[in-house]
mmCIF file with all atom_site columns, C-alpha atoms in Angstrom:
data_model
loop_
_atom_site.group_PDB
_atom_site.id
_atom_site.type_symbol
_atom_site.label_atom_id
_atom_site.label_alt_id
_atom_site.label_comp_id
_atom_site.label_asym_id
_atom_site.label_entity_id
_atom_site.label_seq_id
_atom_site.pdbx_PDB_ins_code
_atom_site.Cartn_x
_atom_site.Cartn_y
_atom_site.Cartn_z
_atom_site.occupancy
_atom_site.B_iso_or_equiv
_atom_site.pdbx_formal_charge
_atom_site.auth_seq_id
_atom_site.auth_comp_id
_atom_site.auth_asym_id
_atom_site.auth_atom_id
_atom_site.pdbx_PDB_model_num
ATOM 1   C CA . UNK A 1 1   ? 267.141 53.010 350.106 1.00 0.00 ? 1   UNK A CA 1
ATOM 2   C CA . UNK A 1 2   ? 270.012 55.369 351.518 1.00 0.00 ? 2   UNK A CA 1
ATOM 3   C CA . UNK A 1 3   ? 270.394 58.664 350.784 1.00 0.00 ? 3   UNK A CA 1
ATOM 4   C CA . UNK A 1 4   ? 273.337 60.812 351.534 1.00 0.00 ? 4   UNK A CA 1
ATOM 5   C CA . UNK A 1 5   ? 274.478 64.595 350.409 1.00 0.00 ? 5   UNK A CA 1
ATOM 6   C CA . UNK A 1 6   ? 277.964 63.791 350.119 1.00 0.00 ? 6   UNK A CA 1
ATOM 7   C CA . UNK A 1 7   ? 279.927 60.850 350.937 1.00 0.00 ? 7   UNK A CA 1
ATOM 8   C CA . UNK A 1 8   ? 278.293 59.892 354.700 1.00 0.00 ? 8   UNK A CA 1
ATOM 9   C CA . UNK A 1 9   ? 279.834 62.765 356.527 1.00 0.00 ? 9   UNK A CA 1
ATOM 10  C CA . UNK A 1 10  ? 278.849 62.220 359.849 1.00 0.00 ? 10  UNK A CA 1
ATOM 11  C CA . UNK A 1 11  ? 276.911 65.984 361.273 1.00 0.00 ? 11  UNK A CA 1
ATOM 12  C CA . UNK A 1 12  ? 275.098 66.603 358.686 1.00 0.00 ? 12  UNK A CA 1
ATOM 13  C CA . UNK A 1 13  ? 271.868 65.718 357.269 1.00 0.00 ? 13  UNK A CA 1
ATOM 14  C CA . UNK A 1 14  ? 271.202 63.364 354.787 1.00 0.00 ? 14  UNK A CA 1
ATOM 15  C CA . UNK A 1 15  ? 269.237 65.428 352.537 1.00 0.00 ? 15  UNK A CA 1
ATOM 16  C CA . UNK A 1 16  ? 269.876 69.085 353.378 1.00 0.00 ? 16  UNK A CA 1
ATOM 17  C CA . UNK A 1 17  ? 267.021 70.081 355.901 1.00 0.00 ? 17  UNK A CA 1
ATOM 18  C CA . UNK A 1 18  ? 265.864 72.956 354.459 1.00 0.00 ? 18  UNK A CA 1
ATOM 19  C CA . UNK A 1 19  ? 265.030 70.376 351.127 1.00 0.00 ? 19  UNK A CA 1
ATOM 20  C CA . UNK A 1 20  ? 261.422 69.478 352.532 1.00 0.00 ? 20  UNK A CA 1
ATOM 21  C CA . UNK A 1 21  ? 259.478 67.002 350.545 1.00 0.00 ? 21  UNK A CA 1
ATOM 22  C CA . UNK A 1 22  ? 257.917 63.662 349.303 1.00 0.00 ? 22  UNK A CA 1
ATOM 23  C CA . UNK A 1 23  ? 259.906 60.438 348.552 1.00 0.00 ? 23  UNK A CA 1
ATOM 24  C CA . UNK A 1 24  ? 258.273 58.515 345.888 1.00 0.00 ? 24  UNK A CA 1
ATOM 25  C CA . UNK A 1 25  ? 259.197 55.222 344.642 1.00 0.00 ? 25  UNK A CA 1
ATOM 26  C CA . UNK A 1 26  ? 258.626 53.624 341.227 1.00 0.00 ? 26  UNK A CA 1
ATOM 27  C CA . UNK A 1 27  ? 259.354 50.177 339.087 1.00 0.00 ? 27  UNK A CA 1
ATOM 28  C CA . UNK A 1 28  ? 259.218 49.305 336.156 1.00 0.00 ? 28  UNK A CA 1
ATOM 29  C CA . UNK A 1 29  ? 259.339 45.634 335.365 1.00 0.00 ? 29  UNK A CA 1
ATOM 30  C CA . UNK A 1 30  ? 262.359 43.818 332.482 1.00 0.00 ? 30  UNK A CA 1
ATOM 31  C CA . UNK A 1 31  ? 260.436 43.031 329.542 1.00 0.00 ? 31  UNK A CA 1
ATOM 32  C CA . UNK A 1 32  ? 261.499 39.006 328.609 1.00 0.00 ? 32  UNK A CA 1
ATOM 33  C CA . UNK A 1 33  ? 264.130 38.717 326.800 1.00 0.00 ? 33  UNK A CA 1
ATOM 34  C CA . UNK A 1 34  ? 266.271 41.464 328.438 1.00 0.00 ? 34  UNK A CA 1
ATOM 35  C CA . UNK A 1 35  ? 267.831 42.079 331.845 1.00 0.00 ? 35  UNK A CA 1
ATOM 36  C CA . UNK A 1 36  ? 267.715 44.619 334.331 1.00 0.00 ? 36  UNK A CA 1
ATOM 37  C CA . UNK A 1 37  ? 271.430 45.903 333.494 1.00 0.00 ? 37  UNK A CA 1
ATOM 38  C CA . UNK A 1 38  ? 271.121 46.797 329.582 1.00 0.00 ? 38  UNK A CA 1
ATOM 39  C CA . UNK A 1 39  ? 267.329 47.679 329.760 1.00 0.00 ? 39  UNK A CA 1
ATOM 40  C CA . UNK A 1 40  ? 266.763 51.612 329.558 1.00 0.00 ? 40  UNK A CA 1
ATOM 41  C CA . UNK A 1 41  ? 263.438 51.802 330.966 1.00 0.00 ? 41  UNK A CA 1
ATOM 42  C CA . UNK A 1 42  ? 262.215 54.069 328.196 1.00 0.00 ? 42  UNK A CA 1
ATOM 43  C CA . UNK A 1 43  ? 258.133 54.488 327.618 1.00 0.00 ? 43  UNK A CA 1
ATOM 44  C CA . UNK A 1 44  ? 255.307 54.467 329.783 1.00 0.00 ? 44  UNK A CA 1
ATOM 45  C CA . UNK A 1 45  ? 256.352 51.194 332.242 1.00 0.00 ? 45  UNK A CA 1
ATOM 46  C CA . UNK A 1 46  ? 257.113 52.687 335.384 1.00 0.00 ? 46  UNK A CA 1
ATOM 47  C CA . UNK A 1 47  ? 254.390 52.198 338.677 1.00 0.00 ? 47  UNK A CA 1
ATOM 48  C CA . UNK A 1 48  ? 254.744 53.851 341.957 1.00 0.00 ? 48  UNK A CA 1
ATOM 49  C CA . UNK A 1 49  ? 255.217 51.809 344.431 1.00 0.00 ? 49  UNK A CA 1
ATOM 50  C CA . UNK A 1 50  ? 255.043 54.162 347.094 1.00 0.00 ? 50  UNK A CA 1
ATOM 51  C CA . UNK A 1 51  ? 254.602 57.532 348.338 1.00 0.00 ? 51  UNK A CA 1
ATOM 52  C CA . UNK A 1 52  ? 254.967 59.978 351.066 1.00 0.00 ? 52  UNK A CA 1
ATOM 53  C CA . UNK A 1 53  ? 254.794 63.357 351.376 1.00 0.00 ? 53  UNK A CA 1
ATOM 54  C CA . UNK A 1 54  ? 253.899 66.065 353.945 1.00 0.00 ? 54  UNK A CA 1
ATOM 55  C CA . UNK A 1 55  ? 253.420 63.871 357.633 1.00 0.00 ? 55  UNK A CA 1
ATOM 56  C CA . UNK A 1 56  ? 252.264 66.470 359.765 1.00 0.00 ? 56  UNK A CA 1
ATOM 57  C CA . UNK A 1 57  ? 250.620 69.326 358.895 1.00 0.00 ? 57  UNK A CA 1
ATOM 58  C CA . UNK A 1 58  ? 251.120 71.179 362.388 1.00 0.00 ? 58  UNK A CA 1
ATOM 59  C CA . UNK A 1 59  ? 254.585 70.404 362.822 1.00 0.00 ? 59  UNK A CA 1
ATOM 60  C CA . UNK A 1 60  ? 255.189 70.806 358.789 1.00 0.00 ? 60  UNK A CA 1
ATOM 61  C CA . UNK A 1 61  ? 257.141 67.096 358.985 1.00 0.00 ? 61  UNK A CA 1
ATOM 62  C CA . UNK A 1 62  ? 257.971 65.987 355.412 1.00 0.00 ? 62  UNK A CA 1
ATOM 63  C CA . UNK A 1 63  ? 259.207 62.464 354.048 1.00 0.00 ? 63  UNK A CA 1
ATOM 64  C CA . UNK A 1 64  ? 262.478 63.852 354.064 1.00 0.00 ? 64  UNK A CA 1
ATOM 65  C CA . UNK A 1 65  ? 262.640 64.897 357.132 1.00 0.00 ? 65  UNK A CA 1
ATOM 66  C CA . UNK A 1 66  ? 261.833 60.854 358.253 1.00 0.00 ? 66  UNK A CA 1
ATOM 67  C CA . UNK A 1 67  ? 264.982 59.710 355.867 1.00 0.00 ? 67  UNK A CA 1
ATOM 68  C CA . UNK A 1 68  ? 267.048 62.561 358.045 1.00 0.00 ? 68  UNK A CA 1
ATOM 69  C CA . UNK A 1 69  ? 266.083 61.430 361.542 1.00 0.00 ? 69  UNK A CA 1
ATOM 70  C CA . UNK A 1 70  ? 266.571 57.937 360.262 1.00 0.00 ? 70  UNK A CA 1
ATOM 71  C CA . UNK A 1 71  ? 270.180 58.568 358.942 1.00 0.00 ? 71  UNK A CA 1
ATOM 72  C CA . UNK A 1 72  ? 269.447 59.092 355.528 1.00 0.00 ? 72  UNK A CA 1
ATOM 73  C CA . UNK A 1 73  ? 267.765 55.481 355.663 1.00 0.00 ? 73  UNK A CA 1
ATOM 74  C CA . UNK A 1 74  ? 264.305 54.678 354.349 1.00 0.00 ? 74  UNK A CA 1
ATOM 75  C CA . UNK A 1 75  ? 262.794 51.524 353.692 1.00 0.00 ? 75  UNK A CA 1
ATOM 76  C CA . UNK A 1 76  ? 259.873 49.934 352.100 1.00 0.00 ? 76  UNK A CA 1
ATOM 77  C CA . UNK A 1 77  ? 258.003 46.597 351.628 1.00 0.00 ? 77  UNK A CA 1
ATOM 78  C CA . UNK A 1 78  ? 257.264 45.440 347.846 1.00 0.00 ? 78  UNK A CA 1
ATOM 79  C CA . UNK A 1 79  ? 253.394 44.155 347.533 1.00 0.00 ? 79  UNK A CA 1
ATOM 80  C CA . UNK A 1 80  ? 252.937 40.818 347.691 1.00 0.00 ? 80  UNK A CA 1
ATOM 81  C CA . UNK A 1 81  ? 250.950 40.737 344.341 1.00 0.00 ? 81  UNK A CA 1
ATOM 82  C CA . UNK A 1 82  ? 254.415 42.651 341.899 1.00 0.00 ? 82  UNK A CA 1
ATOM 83  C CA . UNK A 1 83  ? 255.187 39.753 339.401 1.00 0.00 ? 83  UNK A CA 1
ATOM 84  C CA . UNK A 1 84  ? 258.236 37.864 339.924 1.00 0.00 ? 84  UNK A CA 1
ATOM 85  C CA . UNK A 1 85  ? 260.902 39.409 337.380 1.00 0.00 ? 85  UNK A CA 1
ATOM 86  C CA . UNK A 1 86  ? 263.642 41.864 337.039 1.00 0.00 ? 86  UNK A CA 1
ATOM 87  C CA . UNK A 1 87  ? 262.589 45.351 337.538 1.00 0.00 ? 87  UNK A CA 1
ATOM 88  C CA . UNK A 1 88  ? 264.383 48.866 337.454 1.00 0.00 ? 88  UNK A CA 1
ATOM 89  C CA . UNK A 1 89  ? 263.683 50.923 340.493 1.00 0.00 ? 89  UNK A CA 1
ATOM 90  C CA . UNK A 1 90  ? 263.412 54.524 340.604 1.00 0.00 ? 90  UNK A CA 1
ATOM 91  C CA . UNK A 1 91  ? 263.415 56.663 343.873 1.00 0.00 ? 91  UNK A CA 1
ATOM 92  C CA . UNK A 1 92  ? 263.349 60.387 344.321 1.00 0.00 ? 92  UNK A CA 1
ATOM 93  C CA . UNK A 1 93  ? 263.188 63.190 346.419 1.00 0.00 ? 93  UNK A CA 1
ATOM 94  C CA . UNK A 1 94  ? 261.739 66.481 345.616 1.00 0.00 ? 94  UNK A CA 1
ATOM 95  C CA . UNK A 1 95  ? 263.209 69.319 346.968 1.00 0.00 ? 95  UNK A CA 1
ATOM 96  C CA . UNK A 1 96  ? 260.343 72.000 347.301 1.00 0.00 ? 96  UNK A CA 1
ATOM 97  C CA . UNK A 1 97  ? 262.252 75.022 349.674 1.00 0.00 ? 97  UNK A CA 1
ATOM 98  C CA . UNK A 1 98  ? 262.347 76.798 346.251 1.00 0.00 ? 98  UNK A CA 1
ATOM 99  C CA . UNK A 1 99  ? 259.010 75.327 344.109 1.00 0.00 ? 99  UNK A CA 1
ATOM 100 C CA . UNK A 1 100 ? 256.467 78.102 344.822 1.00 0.00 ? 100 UNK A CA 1
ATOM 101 C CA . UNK A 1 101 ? 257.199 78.877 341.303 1.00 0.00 ? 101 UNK A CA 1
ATOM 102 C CA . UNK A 1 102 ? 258.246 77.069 338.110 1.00 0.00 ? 102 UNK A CA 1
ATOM 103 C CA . UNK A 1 103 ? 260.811 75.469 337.633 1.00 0.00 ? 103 UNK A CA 1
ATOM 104 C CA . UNK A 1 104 ? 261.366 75.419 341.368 1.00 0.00 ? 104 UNK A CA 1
ATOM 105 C CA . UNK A 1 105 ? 260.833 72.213 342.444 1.00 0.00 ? 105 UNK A CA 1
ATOM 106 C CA . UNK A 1 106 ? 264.327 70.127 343.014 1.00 0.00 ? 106 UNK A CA 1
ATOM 107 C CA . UNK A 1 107 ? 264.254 66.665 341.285 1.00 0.00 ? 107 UNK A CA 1
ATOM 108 C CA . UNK A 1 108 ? 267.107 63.355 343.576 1.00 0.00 ? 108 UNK A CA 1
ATOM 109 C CA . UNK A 1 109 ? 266.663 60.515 342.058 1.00 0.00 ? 109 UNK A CA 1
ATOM 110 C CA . UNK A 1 110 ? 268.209 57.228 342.335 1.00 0.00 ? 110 UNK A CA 1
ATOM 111 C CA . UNK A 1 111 ? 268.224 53.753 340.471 1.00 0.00 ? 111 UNK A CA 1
ATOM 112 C CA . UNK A 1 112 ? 268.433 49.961 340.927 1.00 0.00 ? 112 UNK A CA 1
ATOM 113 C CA . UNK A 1 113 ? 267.982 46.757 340.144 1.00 0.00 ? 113 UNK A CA 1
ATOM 114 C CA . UNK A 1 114 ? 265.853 44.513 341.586 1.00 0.00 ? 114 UNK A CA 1
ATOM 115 C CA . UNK A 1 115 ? 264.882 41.040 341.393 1.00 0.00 ? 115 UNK A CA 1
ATOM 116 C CA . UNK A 1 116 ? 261.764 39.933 342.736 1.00 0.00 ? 116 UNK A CA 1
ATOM 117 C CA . UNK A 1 117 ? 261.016 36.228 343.171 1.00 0.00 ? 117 UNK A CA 1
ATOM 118 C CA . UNK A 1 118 ? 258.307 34.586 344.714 1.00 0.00 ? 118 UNK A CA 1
ATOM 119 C CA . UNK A 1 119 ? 255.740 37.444 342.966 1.00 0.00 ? 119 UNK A CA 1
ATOM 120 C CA . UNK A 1 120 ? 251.984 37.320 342.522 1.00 0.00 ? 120 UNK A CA 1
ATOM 121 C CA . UNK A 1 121 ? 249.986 37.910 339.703 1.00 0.00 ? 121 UNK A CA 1
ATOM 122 C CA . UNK A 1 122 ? 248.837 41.467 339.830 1.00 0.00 ? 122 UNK A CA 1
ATOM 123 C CA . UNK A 1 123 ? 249.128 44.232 337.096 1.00 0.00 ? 123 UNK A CA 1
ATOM 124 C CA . UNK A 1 124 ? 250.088 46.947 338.389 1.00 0.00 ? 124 UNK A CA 1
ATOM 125 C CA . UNK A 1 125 ? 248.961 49.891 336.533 1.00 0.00 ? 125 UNK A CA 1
ATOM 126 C CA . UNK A 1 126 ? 248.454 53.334 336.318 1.00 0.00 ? 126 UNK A CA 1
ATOM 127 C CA . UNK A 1 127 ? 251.914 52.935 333.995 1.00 0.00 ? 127 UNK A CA 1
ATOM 128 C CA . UNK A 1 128 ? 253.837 56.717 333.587 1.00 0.00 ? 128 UNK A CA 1
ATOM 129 C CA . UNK A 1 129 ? 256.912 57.551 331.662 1.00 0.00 ? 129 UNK A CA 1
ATOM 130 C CA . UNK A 1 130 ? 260.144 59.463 332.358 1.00 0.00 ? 130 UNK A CA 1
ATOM 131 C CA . UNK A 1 131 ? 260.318 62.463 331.320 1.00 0.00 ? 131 UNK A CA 1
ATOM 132 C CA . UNK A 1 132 ? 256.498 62.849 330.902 1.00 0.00 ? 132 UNK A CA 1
ATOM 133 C CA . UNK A 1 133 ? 254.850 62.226 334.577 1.00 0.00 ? 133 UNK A CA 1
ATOM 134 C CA . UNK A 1 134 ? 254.754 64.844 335.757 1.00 0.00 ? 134 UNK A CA 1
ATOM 135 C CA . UNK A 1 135 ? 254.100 68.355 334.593 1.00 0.00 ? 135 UNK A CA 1
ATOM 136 C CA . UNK A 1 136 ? 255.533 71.937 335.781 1.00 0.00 ? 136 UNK A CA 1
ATOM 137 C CA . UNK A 1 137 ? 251.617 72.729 336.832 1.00 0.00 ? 137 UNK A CA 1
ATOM 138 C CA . UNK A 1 138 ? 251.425 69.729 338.975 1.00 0.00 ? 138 UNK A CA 1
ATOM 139 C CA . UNK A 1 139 ? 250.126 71.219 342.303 1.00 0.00 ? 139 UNK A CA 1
ATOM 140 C CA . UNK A 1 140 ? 252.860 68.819 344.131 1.00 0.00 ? 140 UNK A CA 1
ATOM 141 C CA . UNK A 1 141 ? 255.366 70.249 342.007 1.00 0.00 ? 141 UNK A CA 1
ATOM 142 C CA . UNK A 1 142 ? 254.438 74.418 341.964 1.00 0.00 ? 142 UNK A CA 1
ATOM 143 C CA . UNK A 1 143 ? 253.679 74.857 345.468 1.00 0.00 ? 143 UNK A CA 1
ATOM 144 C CA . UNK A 1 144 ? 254.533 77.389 348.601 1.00 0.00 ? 144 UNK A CA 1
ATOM 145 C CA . UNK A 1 145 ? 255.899 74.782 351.715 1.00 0.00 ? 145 UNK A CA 1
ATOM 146 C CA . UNK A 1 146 ? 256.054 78.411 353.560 1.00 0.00 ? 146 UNK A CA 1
ATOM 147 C CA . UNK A 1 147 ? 252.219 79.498 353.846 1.00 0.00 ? 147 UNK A CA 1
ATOM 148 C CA . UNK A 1 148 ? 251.224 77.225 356.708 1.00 0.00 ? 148 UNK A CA 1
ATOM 149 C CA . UNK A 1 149 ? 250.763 74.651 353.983 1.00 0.00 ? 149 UNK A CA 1
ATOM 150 C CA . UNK A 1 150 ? 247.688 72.377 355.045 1.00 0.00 ? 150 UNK A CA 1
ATOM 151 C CA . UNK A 1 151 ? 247.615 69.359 352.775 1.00 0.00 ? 151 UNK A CA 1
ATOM 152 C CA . UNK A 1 152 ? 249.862 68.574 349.714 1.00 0.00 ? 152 UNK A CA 1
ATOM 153 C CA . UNK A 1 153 ? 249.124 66.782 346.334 1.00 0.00 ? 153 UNK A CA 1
ATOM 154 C CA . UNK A 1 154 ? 251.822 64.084 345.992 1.00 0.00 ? 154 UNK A CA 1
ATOM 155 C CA . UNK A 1 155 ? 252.411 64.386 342.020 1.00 0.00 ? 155 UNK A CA 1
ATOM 156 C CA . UNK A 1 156 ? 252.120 61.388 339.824 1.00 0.00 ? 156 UNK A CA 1
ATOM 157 C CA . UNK A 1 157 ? 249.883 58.224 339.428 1.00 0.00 ? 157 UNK A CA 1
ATOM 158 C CA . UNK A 1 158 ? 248.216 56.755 342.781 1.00 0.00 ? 158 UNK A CA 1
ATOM 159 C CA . UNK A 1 159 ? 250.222 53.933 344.169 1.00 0.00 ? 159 UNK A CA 1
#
């Protein structure tokens, strides 16, 4: 995955710095019959893959802060045991300089598709919708990054 705030101008941050937050990852696998460029992705189908959120409590490090010292790069490795198919994938970025109240919380989102071969068997599950998964309330999406923040509630299903 490769985020970039405009079109790769070089000194500048990928994401904006001051946009501290998680990157989550999601997929939601082709149903037979259709493929990964006309399928909408609609309903409750979509997994997370993967999440990360605040790194370091004592040096307030956020995800996003990893994709900017990595050039607006960020990578991960799909489990062994995701189904071989055509799958939609989903990553965002939430902005959270501004979230200590609602509806604060900046939503950068990207899309693919994805073709997994070679898959396992598993059934991956808890599946979420979008719009729907996650509410205003959501403790990782109302929340103060600017009051020595201790811990942070990654919103959405577990991975």
């Amino acid at each position: 995955m490769e985020w970039h705030q405009h079109d790769q101008r070089t000194g500048e941050d990928a994401i904006s710095g001051g946009h501290k937050g998680p990157i989550l990852v999601y997929a939601a696998k082709v149903p037979s019959g259709q493929t990964a460029a006309t399928w909408d992705g609609s309903g409750a189908v979509w997994f997370k893959l993967y999440e990360s959120g605040l790194i370091s409590a004592s040096s307030q490090t956020w995800a996003s802060d990893i994709v900017n010292a990595n050039g607006g790069k960020h990578s991960l490795v799909i489990p062994k045991c995701i189904p071989t198919g055509q799958y939609l994938l989903r990553v965002e970025s939430i902005a959270l300089h501004v979230a200590q109240s609602y509806p604060g919380a900046q939503f950068y989102l990207g899309c693919a598709q994805l073709n997994i071969s070679g898959g396992g068997s598993g059934s991956p599950s808890p599946l979420v919708a979008f719009p729907g998964a996650y509410k205003g309330s959501d403790p990782g999406i109302t929340v103060n990054i600017y009051n020595n923040l201790q811990s942070y509630t990654i919103p959405g299903p577990a991975v």
